[in-house]
Coordinates of C-alpha atoms and ligand atoms in Angstrom, one line a residue:
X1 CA -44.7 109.9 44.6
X2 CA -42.3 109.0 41.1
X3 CA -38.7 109.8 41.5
X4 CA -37.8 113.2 40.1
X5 CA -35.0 112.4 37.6
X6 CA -31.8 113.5 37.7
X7 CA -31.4 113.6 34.1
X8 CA -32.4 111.3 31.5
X9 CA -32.4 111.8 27.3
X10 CA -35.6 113.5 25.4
X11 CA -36.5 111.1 22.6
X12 CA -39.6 112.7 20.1
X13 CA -41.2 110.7 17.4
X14 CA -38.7 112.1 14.7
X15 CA -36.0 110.5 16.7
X16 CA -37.9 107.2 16.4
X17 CA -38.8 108.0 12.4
X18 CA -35.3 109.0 11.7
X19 CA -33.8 105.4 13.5
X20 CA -37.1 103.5 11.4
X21 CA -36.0 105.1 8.0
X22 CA -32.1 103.5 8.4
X23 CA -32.9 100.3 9.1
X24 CA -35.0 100.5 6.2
X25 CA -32.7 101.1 4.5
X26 CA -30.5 98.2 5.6
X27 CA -27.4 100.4 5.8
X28 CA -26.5 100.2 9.4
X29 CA -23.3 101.4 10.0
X30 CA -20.7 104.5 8.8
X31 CA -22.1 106.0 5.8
X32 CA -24.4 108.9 4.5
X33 CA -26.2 109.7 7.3
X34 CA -22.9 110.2 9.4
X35 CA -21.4 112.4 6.9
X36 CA -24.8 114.4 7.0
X37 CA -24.5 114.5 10.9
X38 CA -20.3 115.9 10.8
X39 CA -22.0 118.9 7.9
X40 CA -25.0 119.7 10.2
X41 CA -22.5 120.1 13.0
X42 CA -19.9 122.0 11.3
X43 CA -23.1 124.1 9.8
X44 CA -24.3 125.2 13.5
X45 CA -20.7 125.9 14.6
X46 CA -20.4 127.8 11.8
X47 CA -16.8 126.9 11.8
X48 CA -14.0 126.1 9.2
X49 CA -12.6 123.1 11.6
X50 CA -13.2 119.8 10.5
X51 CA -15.8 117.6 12.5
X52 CA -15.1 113.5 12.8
X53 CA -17.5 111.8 14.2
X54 CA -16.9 109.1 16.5
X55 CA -18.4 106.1 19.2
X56 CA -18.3 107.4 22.4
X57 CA -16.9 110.9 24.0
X58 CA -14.0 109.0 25.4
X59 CA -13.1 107.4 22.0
X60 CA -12.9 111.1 20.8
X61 CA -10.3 111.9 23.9
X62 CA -8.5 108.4 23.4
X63 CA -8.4 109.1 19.3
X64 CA -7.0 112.6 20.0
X65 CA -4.5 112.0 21.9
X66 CA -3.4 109.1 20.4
X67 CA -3.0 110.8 17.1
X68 CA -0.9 112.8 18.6
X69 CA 1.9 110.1 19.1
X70 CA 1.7 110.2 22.9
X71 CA 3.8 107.7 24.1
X72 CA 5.0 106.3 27.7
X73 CA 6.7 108.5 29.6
X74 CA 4.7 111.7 28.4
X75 CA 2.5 113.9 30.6
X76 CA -0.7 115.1 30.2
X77 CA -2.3 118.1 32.7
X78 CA -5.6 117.4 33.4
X79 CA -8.4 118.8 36.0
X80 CA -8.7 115.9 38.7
X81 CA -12.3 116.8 39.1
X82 CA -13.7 114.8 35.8
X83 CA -15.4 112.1 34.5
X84 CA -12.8 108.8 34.4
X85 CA -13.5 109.1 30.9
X86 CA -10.6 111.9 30.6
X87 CA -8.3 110.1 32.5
X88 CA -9.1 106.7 31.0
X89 CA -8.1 108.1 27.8
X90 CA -4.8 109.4 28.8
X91 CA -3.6 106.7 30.3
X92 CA -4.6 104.6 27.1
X93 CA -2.0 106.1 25.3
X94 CA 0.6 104.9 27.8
X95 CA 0.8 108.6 28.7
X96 CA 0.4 109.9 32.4
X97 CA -2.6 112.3 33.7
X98 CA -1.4 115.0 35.6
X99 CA -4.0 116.0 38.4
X100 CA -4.7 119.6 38.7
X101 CA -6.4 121.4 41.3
X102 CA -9.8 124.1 40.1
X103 CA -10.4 127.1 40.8
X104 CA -13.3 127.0 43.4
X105 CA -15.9 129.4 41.4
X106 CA -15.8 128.0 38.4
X107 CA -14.4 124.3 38.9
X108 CA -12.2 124.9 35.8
X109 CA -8.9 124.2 35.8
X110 CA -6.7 126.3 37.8
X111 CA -3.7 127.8 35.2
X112 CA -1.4 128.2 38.3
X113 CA -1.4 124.7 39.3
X114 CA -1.0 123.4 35.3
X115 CA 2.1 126.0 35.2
X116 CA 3.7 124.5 38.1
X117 CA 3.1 121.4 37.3
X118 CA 4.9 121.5 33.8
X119 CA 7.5 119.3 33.4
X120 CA 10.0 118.6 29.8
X121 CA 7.6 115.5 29.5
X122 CA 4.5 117.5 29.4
X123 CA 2.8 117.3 25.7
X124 CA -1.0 118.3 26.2
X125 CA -3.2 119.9 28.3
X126 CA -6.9 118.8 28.8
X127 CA -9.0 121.3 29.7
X128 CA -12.5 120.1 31.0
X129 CA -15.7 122.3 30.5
X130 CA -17.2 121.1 34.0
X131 CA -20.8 122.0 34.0
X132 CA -20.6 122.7 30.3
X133 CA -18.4 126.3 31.3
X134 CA -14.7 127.0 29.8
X135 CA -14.1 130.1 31.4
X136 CA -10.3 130.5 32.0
X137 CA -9.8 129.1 28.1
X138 CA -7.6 132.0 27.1
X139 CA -5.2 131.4 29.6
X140 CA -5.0 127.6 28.5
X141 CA -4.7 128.6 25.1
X142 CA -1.6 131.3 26.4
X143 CA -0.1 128.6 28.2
X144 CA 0.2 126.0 25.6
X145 CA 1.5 128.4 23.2
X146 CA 4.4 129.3 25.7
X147 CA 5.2 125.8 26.4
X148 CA 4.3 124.0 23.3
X149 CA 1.5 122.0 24.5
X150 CA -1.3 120.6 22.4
X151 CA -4.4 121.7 23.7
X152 CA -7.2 118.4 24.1
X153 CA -11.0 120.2 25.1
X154 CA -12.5 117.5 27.3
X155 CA -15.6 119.3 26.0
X156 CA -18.1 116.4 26.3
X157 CA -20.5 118.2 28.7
X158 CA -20.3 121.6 26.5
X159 CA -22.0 121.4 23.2
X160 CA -23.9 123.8 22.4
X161 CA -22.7 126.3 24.8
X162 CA -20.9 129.2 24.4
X163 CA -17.8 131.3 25.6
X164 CA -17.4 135.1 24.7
X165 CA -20.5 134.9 22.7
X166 CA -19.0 131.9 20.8
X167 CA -20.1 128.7 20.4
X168 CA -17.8 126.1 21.8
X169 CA -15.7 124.5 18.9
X170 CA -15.8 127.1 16.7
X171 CA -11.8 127.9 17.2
X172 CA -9.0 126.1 18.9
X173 CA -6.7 122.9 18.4
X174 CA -8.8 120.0 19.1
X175 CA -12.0 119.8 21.0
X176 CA -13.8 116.4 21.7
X177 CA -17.8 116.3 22.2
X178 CA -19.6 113.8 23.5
X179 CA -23.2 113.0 22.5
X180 CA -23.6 110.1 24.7
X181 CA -27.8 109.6 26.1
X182 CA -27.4 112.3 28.8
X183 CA -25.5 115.1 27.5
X184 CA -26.7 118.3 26.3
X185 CA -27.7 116.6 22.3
X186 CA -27.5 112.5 22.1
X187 CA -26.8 110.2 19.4
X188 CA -27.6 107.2 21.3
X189 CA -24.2 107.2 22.2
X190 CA -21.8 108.9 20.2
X191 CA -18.7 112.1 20.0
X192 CA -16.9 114.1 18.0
X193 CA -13.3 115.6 17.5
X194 CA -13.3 118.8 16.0
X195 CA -9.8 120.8 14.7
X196 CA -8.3 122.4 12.0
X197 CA -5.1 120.2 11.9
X198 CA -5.5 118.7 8.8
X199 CA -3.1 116.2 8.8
X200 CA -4.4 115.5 12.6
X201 CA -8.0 115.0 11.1
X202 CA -6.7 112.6 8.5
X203 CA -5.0 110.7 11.3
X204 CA -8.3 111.0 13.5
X205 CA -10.2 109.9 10.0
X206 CA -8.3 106.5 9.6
X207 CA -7.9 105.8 12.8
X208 CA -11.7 105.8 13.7
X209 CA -11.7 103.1 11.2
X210 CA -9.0 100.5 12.1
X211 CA -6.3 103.2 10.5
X212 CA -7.4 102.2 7.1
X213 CA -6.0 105.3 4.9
X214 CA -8.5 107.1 3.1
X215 CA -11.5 104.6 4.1
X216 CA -14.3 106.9 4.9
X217 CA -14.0 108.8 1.5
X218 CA -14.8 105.4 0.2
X219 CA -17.7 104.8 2.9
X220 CA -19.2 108.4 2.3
X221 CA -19.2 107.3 -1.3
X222 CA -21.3 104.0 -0.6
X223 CA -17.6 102.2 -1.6
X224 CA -15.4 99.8 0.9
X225 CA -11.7 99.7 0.3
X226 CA -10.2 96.3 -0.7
X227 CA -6.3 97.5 -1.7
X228 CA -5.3 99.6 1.2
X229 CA -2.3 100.2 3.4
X230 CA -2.4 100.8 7.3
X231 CA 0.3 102.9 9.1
X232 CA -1.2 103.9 12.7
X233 CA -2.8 102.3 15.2
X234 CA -6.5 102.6 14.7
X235 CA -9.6 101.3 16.4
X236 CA -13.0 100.3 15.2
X237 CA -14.3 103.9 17.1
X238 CA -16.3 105.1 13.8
X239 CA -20.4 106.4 14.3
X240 CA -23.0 104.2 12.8
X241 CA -25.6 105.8 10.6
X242 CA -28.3 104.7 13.1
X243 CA -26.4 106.9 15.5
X244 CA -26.3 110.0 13.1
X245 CA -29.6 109.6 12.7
X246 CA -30.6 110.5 15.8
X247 CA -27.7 112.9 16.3
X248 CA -29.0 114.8 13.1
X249 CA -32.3 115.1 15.0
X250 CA -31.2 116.4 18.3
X251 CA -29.4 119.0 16.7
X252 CA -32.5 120.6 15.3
X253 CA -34.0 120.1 18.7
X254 CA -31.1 122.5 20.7
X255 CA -32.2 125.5 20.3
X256 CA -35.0 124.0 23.3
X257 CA -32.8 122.0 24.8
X258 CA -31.1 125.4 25.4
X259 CA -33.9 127.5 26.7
X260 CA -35.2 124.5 28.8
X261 CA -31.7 123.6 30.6
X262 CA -31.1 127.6 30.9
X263 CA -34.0 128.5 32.7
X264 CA -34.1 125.6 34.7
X265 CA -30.6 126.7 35.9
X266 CA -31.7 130.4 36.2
X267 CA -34.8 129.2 38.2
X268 CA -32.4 127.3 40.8
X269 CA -29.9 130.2 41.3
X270 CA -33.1 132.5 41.8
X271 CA -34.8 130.2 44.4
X272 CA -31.4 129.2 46.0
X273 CA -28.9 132.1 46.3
X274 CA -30.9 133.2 49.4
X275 CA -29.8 130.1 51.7
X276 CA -26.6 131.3 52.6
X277 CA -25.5 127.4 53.2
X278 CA -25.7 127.1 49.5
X279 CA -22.9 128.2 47.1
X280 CA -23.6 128.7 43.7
X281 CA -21.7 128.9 40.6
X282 CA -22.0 131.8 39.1
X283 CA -22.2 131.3 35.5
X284 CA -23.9 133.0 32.8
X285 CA -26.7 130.8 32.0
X286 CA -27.0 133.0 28.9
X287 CA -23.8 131.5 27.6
X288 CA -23.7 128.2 29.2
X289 CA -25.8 125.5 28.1
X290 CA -25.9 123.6 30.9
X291 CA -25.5 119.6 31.1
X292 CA -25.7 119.6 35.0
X293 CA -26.7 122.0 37.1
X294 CA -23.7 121.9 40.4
X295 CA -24.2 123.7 43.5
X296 CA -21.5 123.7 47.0
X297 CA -23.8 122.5 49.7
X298 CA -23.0 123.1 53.6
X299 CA -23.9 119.2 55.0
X300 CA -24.0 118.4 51.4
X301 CA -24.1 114.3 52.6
X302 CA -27.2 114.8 54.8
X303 CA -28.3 117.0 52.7
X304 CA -28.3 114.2 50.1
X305 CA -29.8 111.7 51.6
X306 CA -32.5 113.7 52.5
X307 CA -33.4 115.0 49.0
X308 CA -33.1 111.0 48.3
X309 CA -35.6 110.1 50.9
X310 CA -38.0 112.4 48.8
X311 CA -37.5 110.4 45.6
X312 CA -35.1 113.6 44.0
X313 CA -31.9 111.9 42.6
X314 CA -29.0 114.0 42.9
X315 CA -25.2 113.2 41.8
X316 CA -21.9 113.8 42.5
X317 CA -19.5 115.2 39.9
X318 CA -16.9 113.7 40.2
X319 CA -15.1 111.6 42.9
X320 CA -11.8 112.8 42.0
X321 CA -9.3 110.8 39.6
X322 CA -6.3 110.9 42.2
X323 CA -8.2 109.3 44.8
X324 CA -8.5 106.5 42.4
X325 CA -6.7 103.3 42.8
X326 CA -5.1 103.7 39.1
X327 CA -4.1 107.3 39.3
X328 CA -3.1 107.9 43.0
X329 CA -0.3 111.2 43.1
X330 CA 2.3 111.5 45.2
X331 CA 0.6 115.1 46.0
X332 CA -2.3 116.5 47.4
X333 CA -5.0 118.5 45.8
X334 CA -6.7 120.2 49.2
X335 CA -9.0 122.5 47.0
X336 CA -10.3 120.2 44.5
X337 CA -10.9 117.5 48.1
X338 CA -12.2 119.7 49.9
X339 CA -14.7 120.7 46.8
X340 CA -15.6 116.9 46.7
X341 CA -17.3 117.1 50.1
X342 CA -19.2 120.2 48.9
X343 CA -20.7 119.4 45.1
X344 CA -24.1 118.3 45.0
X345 CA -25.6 118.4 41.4
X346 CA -29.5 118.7 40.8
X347 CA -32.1 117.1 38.2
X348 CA -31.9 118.9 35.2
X349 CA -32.6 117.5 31.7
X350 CA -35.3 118.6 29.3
X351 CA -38.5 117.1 30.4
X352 CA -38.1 117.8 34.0
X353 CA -40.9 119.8 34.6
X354 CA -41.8 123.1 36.6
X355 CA -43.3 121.2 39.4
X356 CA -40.7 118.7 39.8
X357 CA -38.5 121.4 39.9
X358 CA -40.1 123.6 42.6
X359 CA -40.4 120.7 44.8
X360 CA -36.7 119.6 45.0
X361 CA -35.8 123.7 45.6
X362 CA -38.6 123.4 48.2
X363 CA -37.4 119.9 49.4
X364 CA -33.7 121.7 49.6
X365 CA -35.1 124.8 51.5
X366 CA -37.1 122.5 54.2
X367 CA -33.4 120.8 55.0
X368 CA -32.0 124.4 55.9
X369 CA -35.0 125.2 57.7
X370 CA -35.8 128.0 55.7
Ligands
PLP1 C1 -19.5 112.3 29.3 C2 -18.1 112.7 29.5 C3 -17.1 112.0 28.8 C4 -17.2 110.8 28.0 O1 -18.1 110.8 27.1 P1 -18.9 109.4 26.7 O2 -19.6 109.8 25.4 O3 -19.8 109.0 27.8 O4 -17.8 108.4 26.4 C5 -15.8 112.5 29.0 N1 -15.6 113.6 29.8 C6 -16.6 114.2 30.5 C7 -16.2 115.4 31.3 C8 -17.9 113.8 30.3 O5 -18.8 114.4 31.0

């Protein structure tokens, strides 16, 4: 029997055409073709923020914050259930993540906990779209505007999905993408920071290019800039046009991305709401485009290892960041530990088929003796 994946990228022929046709034209690195990929995206948001393309997801959240001058000392609220990517790129900074407990339905960030835990240090909040949901935005938003926070969407895992019937990164303060080879559209690996800070954007422009001012109106043009000045910190965090490339083609693939990852999810809560050891979340796979599929599992460790010892992978998302080494707290986060021993996330990607699927839900139903 082959393993049943867990997730994986989808890779056509016009993904290998697009990459052949740039290397053809021996112009590997930031240039027209990422300047076509920031328009195309901006184009399907249908948004007036600006789009910067970037290397990585976490460059996006390390870029973000750091054009924000965060500095030592500062505080940034974060969900402690995420990727070490969010965390990673506080911390860059100099500036401390704050773990924050979820709320157990949705895994977002609980609004209570972020409250309480405001201190005259705080200076952003990161919201992080577990599971590619950003339910409880508003009250983000409501709470940043009473405190002054900046507001950093650790929306790697959500593009393409929506909230109120809009698309994520269509309004806000800053949001940050990632298109890295799993998530919901891939540029190999890749990210984005989207706003409508324009003197932020500017930053975010020069920075993704060693802080050179002004240097990707000068690549865009097919230019280089020999006489320039340098006032920020920058990194070498820009896209190369091999990376667009494929970017540019995986956007024009989402629309079945989206049906494939939504009925896939809509399949699992069907088959699995009636184990009552299962807990699901209960998102509206309408709205959500899904870049894992999470359930809360009763023995969720045997449970694993039995789904393992029938070739289906399944994850974990996440060990929480303040049981890391690095970002210990002094406090205690009993709902988001005692979620850890619950989560259990299931293959879902685009080429997972309808028999691969229906075996792991039957796999998970023989463990429960159903
Ligand atoms: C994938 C991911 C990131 C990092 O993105 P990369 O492109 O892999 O660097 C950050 N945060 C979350 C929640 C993610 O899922």
């Amino acid at each position: 029997m082959t393993k049943i994946r867990l997730s994986k990228s989808s890779i056509s022929q016009a993904e290998k055409e697009a990459v052949l046709k740039v290397l053809d034209k021996e112009y590997l690195g930031m240039g027209e073709e990422v300047k076509h990929f920031e328009e195309k995206i901006k184009d399907y948001l249908q948004t007036s923020l600006d789009v910067v393309c970037v290397n990585t997801g976490t460059s996006a959240l390390h870029l973000a914050l750091l054009c924000l001058d965060l500095k030592d000392g500062d505080e940034v609220l974060v969900p402690s259930l995420t990727y070490v990517a969010s965390y990673q790129a506080i911390s860059a900074t100099g500036a401390k993540p704050i773990s924050c407990e979820i709320n157990p339905n949705t895994l977002f960030l609980d609004i209570q906990d972020a409250r309480a835990k405001i201190t005259k240090n705080t200076k952003a909040i990161m919201p992080v779209h577990y599971a590619s949901s950003s339910k409880g935005m508003d009250e983000v938003y409501k709470l940043a505007q009473e405190f002054e926070l900046r507001v950093v969407e650790d929306a790697a895992q959500a593009f393409g999905s929506k909230r109120d019937g809009k698309l994520v990164g269509t309004q806000g303060d800053i949001i940050c993408f990632s298109f890295d080879g799993i998530k919901n559209i891939t540029s190999g690996e890749g990210g984005a920071i989207v706003s409508n800070d324009q003197e932020f954007i500017q930053r975010v422009q020069d920075g993704r290019l060693l802080g050179v001012e002004k240097d990707t109106d000068k690549r865009y043009s097919g230019q280089r800039s020999w006489d320039f000045d340098v006032k920020y910190q920058g990194f070498r965090y820009h896209m190369s046009n091999i990376m667009a490339a494929i970017g540019i083609v995986q956007l024009d693939r989402i629309d079945e991305f989206r049906k494939k990852r939504q009925n896939i999810s809509k399949q699992y809560l069907k088959e699995l709401k009636q184990i009552k050891e299962i807990e699901l979340l209960n998102f509206d796979f309408d709205e959500v485009l899904p870049h894992i599929f999470v359930i809360k599992a009763q023995r969720r460790n045997k449970l694993r290892e039995y789904l393992l010892s029938n070739n289906i992978e399944c994850g974990i998302h996440y060990k929480p960041n303040h049981l890391h080494t690095k970002y210990k707290s002094s406090f205690k986060l009993p709902i988001t530990e005692k979620i850890y021993e619950e989560i259990l996330t299931l293959p879902c990607h685009f080429d997972l088929t309808k028999d691969e699927q229906e075996v792991a839900i039957e796999k998970i139903r023989e463990f429960y003796g159903k």
